[in-house]
C-alpha positions as protocol buffer text, in pm:
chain_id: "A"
residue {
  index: 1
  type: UNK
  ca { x: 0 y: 0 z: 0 }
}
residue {
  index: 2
  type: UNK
  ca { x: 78 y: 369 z: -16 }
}
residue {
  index: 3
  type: UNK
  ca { x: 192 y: 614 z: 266 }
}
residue {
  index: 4
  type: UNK
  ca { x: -18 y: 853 z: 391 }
}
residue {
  index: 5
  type: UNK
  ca { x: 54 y: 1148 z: 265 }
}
residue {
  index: 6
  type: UNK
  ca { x: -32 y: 1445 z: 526 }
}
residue {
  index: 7
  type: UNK
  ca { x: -8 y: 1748 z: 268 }
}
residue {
  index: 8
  type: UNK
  ca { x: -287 y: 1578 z: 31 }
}
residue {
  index: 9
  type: UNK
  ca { x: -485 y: 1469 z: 340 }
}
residue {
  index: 10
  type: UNK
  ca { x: -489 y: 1818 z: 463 }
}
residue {
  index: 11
  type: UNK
  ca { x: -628 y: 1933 z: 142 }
}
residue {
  index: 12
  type: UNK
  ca { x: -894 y: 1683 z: 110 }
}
residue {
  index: 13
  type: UNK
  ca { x: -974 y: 1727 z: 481 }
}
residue {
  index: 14
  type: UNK
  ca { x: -965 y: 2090 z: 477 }
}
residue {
  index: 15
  type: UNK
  ca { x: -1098 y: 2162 z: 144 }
}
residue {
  index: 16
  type: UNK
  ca { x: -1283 y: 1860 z: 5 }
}
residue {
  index: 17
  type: UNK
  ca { x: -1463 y: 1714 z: 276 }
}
residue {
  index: 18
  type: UNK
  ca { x: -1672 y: 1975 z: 415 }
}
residue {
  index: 19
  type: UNK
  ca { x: -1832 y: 2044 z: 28 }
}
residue {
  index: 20
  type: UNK
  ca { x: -1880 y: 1691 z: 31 }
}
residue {
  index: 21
  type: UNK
  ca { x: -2092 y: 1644 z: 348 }
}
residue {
  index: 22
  type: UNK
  ca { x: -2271 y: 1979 z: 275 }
}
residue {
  index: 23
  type: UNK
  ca { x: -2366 y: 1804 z: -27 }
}
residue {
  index: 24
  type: UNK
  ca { x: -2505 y: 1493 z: 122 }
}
residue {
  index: 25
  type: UNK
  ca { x: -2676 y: 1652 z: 394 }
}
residue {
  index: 26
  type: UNK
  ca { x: -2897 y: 1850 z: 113 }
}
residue {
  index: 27
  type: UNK
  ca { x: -3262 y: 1740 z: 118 }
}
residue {
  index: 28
  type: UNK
  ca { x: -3346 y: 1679 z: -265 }
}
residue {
  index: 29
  type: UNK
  ca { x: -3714 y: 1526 z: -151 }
}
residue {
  index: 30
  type: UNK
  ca { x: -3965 y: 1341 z: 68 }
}
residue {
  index: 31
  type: UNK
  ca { x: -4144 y: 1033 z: 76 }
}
residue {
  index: 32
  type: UNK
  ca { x: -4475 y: 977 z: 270 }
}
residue {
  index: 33
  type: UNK
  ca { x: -4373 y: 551 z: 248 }
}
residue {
  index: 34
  type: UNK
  ca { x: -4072 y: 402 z: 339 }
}
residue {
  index: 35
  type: UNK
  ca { x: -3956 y: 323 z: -41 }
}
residue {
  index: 36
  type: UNK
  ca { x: -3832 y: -44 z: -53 }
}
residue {
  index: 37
  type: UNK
  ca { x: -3498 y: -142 z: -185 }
}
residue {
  index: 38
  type: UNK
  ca { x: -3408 y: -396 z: -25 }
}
residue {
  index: 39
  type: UNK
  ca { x: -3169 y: -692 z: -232 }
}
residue {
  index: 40
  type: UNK
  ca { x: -3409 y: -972 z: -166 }
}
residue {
  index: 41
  type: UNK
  ca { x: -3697 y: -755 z: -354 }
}
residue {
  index: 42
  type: UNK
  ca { x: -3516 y: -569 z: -592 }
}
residue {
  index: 43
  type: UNK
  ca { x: -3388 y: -861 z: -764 }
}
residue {
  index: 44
  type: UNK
  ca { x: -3699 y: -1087 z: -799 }
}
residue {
  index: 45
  type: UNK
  ca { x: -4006 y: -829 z: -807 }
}
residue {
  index: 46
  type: UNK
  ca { x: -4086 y: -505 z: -866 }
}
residue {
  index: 47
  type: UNK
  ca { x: -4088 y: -239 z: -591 }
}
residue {
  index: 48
  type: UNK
  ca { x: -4210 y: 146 z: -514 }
}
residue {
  index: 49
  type: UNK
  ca { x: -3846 y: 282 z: -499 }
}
residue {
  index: 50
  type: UNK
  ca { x: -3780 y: 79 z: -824 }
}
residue {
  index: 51
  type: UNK
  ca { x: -4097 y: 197 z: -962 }
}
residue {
  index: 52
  type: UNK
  ca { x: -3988 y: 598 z: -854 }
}
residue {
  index: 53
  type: UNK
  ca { x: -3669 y: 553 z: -1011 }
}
residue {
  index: 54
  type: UNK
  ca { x: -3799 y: 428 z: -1341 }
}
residue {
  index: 55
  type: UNK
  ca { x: -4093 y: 650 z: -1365 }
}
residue {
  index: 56
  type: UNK
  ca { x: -3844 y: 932 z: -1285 }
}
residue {
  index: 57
  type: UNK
  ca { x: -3605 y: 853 z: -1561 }
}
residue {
  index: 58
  type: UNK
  ca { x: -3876 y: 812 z: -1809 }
}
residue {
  index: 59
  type: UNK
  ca { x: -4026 y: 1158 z: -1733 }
}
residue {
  index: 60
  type: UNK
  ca { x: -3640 y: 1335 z: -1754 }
}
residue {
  index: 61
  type: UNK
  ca { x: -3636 y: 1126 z: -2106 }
}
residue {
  index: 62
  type: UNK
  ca { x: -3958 y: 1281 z: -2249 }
}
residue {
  index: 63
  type: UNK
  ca { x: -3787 y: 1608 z: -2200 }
}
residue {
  index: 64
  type: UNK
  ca { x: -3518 y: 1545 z: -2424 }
}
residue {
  index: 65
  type: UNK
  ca { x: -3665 y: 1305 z: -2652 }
}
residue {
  index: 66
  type: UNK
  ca { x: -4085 y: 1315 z: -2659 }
}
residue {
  index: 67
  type: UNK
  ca { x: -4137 y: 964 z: -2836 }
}
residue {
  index: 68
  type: UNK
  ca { x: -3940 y: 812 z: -2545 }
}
residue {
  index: 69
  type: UNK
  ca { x: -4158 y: 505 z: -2404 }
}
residue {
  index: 70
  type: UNK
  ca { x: -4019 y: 310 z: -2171 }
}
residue {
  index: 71
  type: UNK
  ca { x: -3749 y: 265 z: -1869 }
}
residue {
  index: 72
  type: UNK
  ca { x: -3521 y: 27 z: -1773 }
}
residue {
  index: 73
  type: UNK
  ca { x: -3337 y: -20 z: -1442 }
}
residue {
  index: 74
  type: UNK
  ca { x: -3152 y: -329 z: -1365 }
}
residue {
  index: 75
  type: UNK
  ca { x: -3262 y: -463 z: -957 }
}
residue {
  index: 76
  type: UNK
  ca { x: -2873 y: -510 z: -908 }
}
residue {
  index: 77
  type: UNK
  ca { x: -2833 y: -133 z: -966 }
}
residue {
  index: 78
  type: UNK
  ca { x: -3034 y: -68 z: -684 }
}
residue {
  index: 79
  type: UNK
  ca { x: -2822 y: -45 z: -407 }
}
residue {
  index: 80
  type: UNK
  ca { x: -3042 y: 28 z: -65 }
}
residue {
  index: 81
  type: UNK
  ca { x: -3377 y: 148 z: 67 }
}
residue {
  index: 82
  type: UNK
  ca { x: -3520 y: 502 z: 187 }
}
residue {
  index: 83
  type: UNK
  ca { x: -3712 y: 556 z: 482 }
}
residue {
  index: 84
  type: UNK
  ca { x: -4017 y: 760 z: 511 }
}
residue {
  index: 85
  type: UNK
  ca { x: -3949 y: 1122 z: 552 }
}
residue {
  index: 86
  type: UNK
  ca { x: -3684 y: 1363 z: 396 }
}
residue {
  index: 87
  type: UNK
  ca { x: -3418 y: 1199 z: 104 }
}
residue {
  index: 88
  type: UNK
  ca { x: -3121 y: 1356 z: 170 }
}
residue {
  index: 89
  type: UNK
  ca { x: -2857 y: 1326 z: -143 }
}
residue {
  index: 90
  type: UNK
  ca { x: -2642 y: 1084 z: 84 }
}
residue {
  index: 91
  type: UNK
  ca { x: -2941 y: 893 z: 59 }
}
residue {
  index: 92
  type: UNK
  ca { x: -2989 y: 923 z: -352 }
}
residue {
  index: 93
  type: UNK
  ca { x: -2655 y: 859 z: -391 }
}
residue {
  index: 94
  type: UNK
  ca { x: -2598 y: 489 z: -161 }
}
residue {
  index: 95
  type: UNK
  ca { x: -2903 y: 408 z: -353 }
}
residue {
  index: 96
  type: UNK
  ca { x: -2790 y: 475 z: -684 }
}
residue {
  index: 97
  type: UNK
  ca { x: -2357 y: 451 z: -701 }
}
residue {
  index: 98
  type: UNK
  ca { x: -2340 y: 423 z: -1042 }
}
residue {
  index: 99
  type: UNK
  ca { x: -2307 y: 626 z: -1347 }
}
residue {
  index: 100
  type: UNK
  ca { x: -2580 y: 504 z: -1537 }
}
residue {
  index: 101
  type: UNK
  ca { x: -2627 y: 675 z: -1878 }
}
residue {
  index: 102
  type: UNK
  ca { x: -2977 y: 639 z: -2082 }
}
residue {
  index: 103
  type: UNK
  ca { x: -2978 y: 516 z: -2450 }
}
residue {
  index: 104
  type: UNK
  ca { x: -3243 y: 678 z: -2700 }
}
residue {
  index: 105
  type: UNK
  ca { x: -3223 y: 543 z: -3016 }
}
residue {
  index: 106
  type: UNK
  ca { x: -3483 y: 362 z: -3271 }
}
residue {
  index: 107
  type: UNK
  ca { x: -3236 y: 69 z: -3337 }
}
residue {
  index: 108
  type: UNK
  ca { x: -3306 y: -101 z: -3001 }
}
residue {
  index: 109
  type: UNK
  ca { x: -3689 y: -106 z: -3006 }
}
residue {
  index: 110
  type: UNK
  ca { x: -3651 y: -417 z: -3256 }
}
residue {
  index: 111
  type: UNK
  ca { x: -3464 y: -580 z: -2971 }
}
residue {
  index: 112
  type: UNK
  ca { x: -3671 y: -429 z: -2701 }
}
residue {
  index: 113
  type: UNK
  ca { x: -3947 y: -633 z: -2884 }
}
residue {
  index: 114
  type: UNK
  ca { x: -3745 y: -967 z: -2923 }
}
residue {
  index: 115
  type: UNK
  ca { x: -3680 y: -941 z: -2609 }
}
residue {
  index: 116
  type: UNK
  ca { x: -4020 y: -921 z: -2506 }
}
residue {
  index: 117
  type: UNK
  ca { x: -4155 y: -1179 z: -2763 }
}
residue {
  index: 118
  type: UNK
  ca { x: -3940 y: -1406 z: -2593 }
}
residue {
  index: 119
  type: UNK
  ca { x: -4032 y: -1261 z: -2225 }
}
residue {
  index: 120
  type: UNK
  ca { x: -4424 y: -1319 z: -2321 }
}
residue {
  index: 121
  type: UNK
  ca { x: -4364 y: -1745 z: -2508 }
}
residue {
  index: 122
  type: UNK
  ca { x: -4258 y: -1832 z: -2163 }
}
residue {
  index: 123
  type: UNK
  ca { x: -4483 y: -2037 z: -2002 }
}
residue {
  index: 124
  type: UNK
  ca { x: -4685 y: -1879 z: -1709 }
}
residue {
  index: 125
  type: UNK
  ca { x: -4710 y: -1987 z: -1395 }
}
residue {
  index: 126
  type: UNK
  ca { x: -4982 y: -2138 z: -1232 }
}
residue {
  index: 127
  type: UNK
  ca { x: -5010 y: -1870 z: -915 }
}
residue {
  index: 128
  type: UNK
  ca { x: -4951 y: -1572 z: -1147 }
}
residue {
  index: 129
  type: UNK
  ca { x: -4636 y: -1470 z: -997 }
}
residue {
  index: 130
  type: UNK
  ca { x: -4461 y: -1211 z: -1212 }
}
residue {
  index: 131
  type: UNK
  ca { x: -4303 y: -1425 z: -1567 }
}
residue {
  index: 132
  type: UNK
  ca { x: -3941 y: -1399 z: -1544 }
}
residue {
  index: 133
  type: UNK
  ca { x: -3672 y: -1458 z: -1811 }
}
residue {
  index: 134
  type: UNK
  ca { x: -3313 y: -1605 z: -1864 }
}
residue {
  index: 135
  type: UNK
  ca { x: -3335 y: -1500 z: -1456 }
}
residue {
  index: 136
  type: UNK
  ca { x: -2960 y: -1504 z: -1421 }
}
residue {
  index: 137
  type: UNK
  ca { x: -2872 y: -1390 z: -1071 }
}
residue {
  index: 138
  type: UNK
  ca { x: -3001 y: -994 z: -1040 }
}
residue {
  index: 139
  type: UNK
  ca { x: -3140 y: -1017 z: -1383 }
}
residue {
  index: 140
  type: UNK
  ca { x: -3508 y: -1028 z: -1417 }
}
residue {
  index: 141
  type: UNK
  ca { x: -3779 y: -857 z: -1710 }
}
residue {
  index: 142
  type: UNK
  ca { x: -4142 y: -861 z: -1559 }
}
residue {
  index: 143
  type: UNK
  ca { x: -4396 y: -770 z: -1826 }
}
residue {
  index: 144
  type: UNK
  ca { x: -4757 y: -641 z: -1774 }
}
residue {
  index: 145
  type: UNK
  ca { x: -5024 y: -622 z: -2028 }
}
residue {
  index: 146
  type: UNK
  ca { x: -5339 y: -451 z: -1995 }
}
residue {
  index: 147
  type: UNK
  ca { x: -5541 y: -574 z: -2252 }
}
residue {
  index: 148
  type: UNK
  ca { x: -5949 y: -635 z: -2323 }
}
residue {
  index: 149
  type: UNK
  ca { x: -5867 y: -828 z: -2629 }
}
residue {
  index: 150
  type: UNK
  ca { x: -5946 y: -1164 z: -2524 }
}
residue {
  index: 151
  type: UNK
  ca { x: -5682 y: -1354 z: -2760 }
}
residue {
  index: 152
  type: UNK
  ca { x: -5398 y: -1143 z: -2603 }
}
residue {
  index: 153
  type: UNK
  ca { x: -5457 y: -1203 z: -2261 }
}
residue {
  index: 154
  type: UNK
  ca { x: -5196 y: -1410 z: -2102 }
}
């Protein structure tokens, strides 16, 4: 390992550390519900915090592109749970670490729909539990149709 260095800690003490913790202490929200992001949860259902976060980055989408349609966040990239009350950055931050970017772009929405194709040929389960696909560890797609059209309902 490395040596401490004092003159570089005393900068990042000094300097750094107090933006940094002014920063996480800001309140960017509030929740009436404790939002649930919990590992066990996150990576075999759907939940409200994963619902929030997808919702949210659809509605940031439509601002930069308006035929934008749908969301996709991966339960492994959901790292913890809020409780009720104010959401402090800290908070947004331990729950999502990661630099996700978002992808607009006509090209995937032929493999969006293979993807589902394949999703929706599964067969169901017997006790309607939500229809999972190639689960892999963290890696679940749960699709929903709301349909009247008798032939399409699954």
């Amino acid at each position: 390992m490395f040596e401490e260095d004092a003159a570089v800690k005393k900068i990042l003490t000094d300097k750094y550390t107090p933006a940094i913790e002014e920063m996480k202490a800001e309140i960017v929200g509030s929740t009436p519900v404790a939002l649930d992001g919990e590992r066990a949860n996150v990576w075999t259902g759907e939940t409200n915090l994963g619902n929030l976060m997808t919702d949210s980055m659809l509605a940031k989408a439509k601002t930069i592109d308006a035929e934008a349609v749908i969301a996709l966040q991966n339960g492994g990239g959901i790292r913890s749970s809020i409780n009720e009350g104010d959401i402090t950055m800290e908070e947004v931050l331990t729950v999502m670490p990661f630099d996700n970017s978002w992808k607009s772009d006509k090209k995937l929405y032929y493999l969006l729909y293979i993807l589902l194709m394949k999703c929706i040929s599964c067969p169901r389960s017997t006790n309607f539990t939500p229809l999972f696909f190639a689960r892999s560890q963290a890696f679940f797609v749960k699709v929903l149709f709301v349909t009247t059209h008798a032939s399409l309902v699954l």
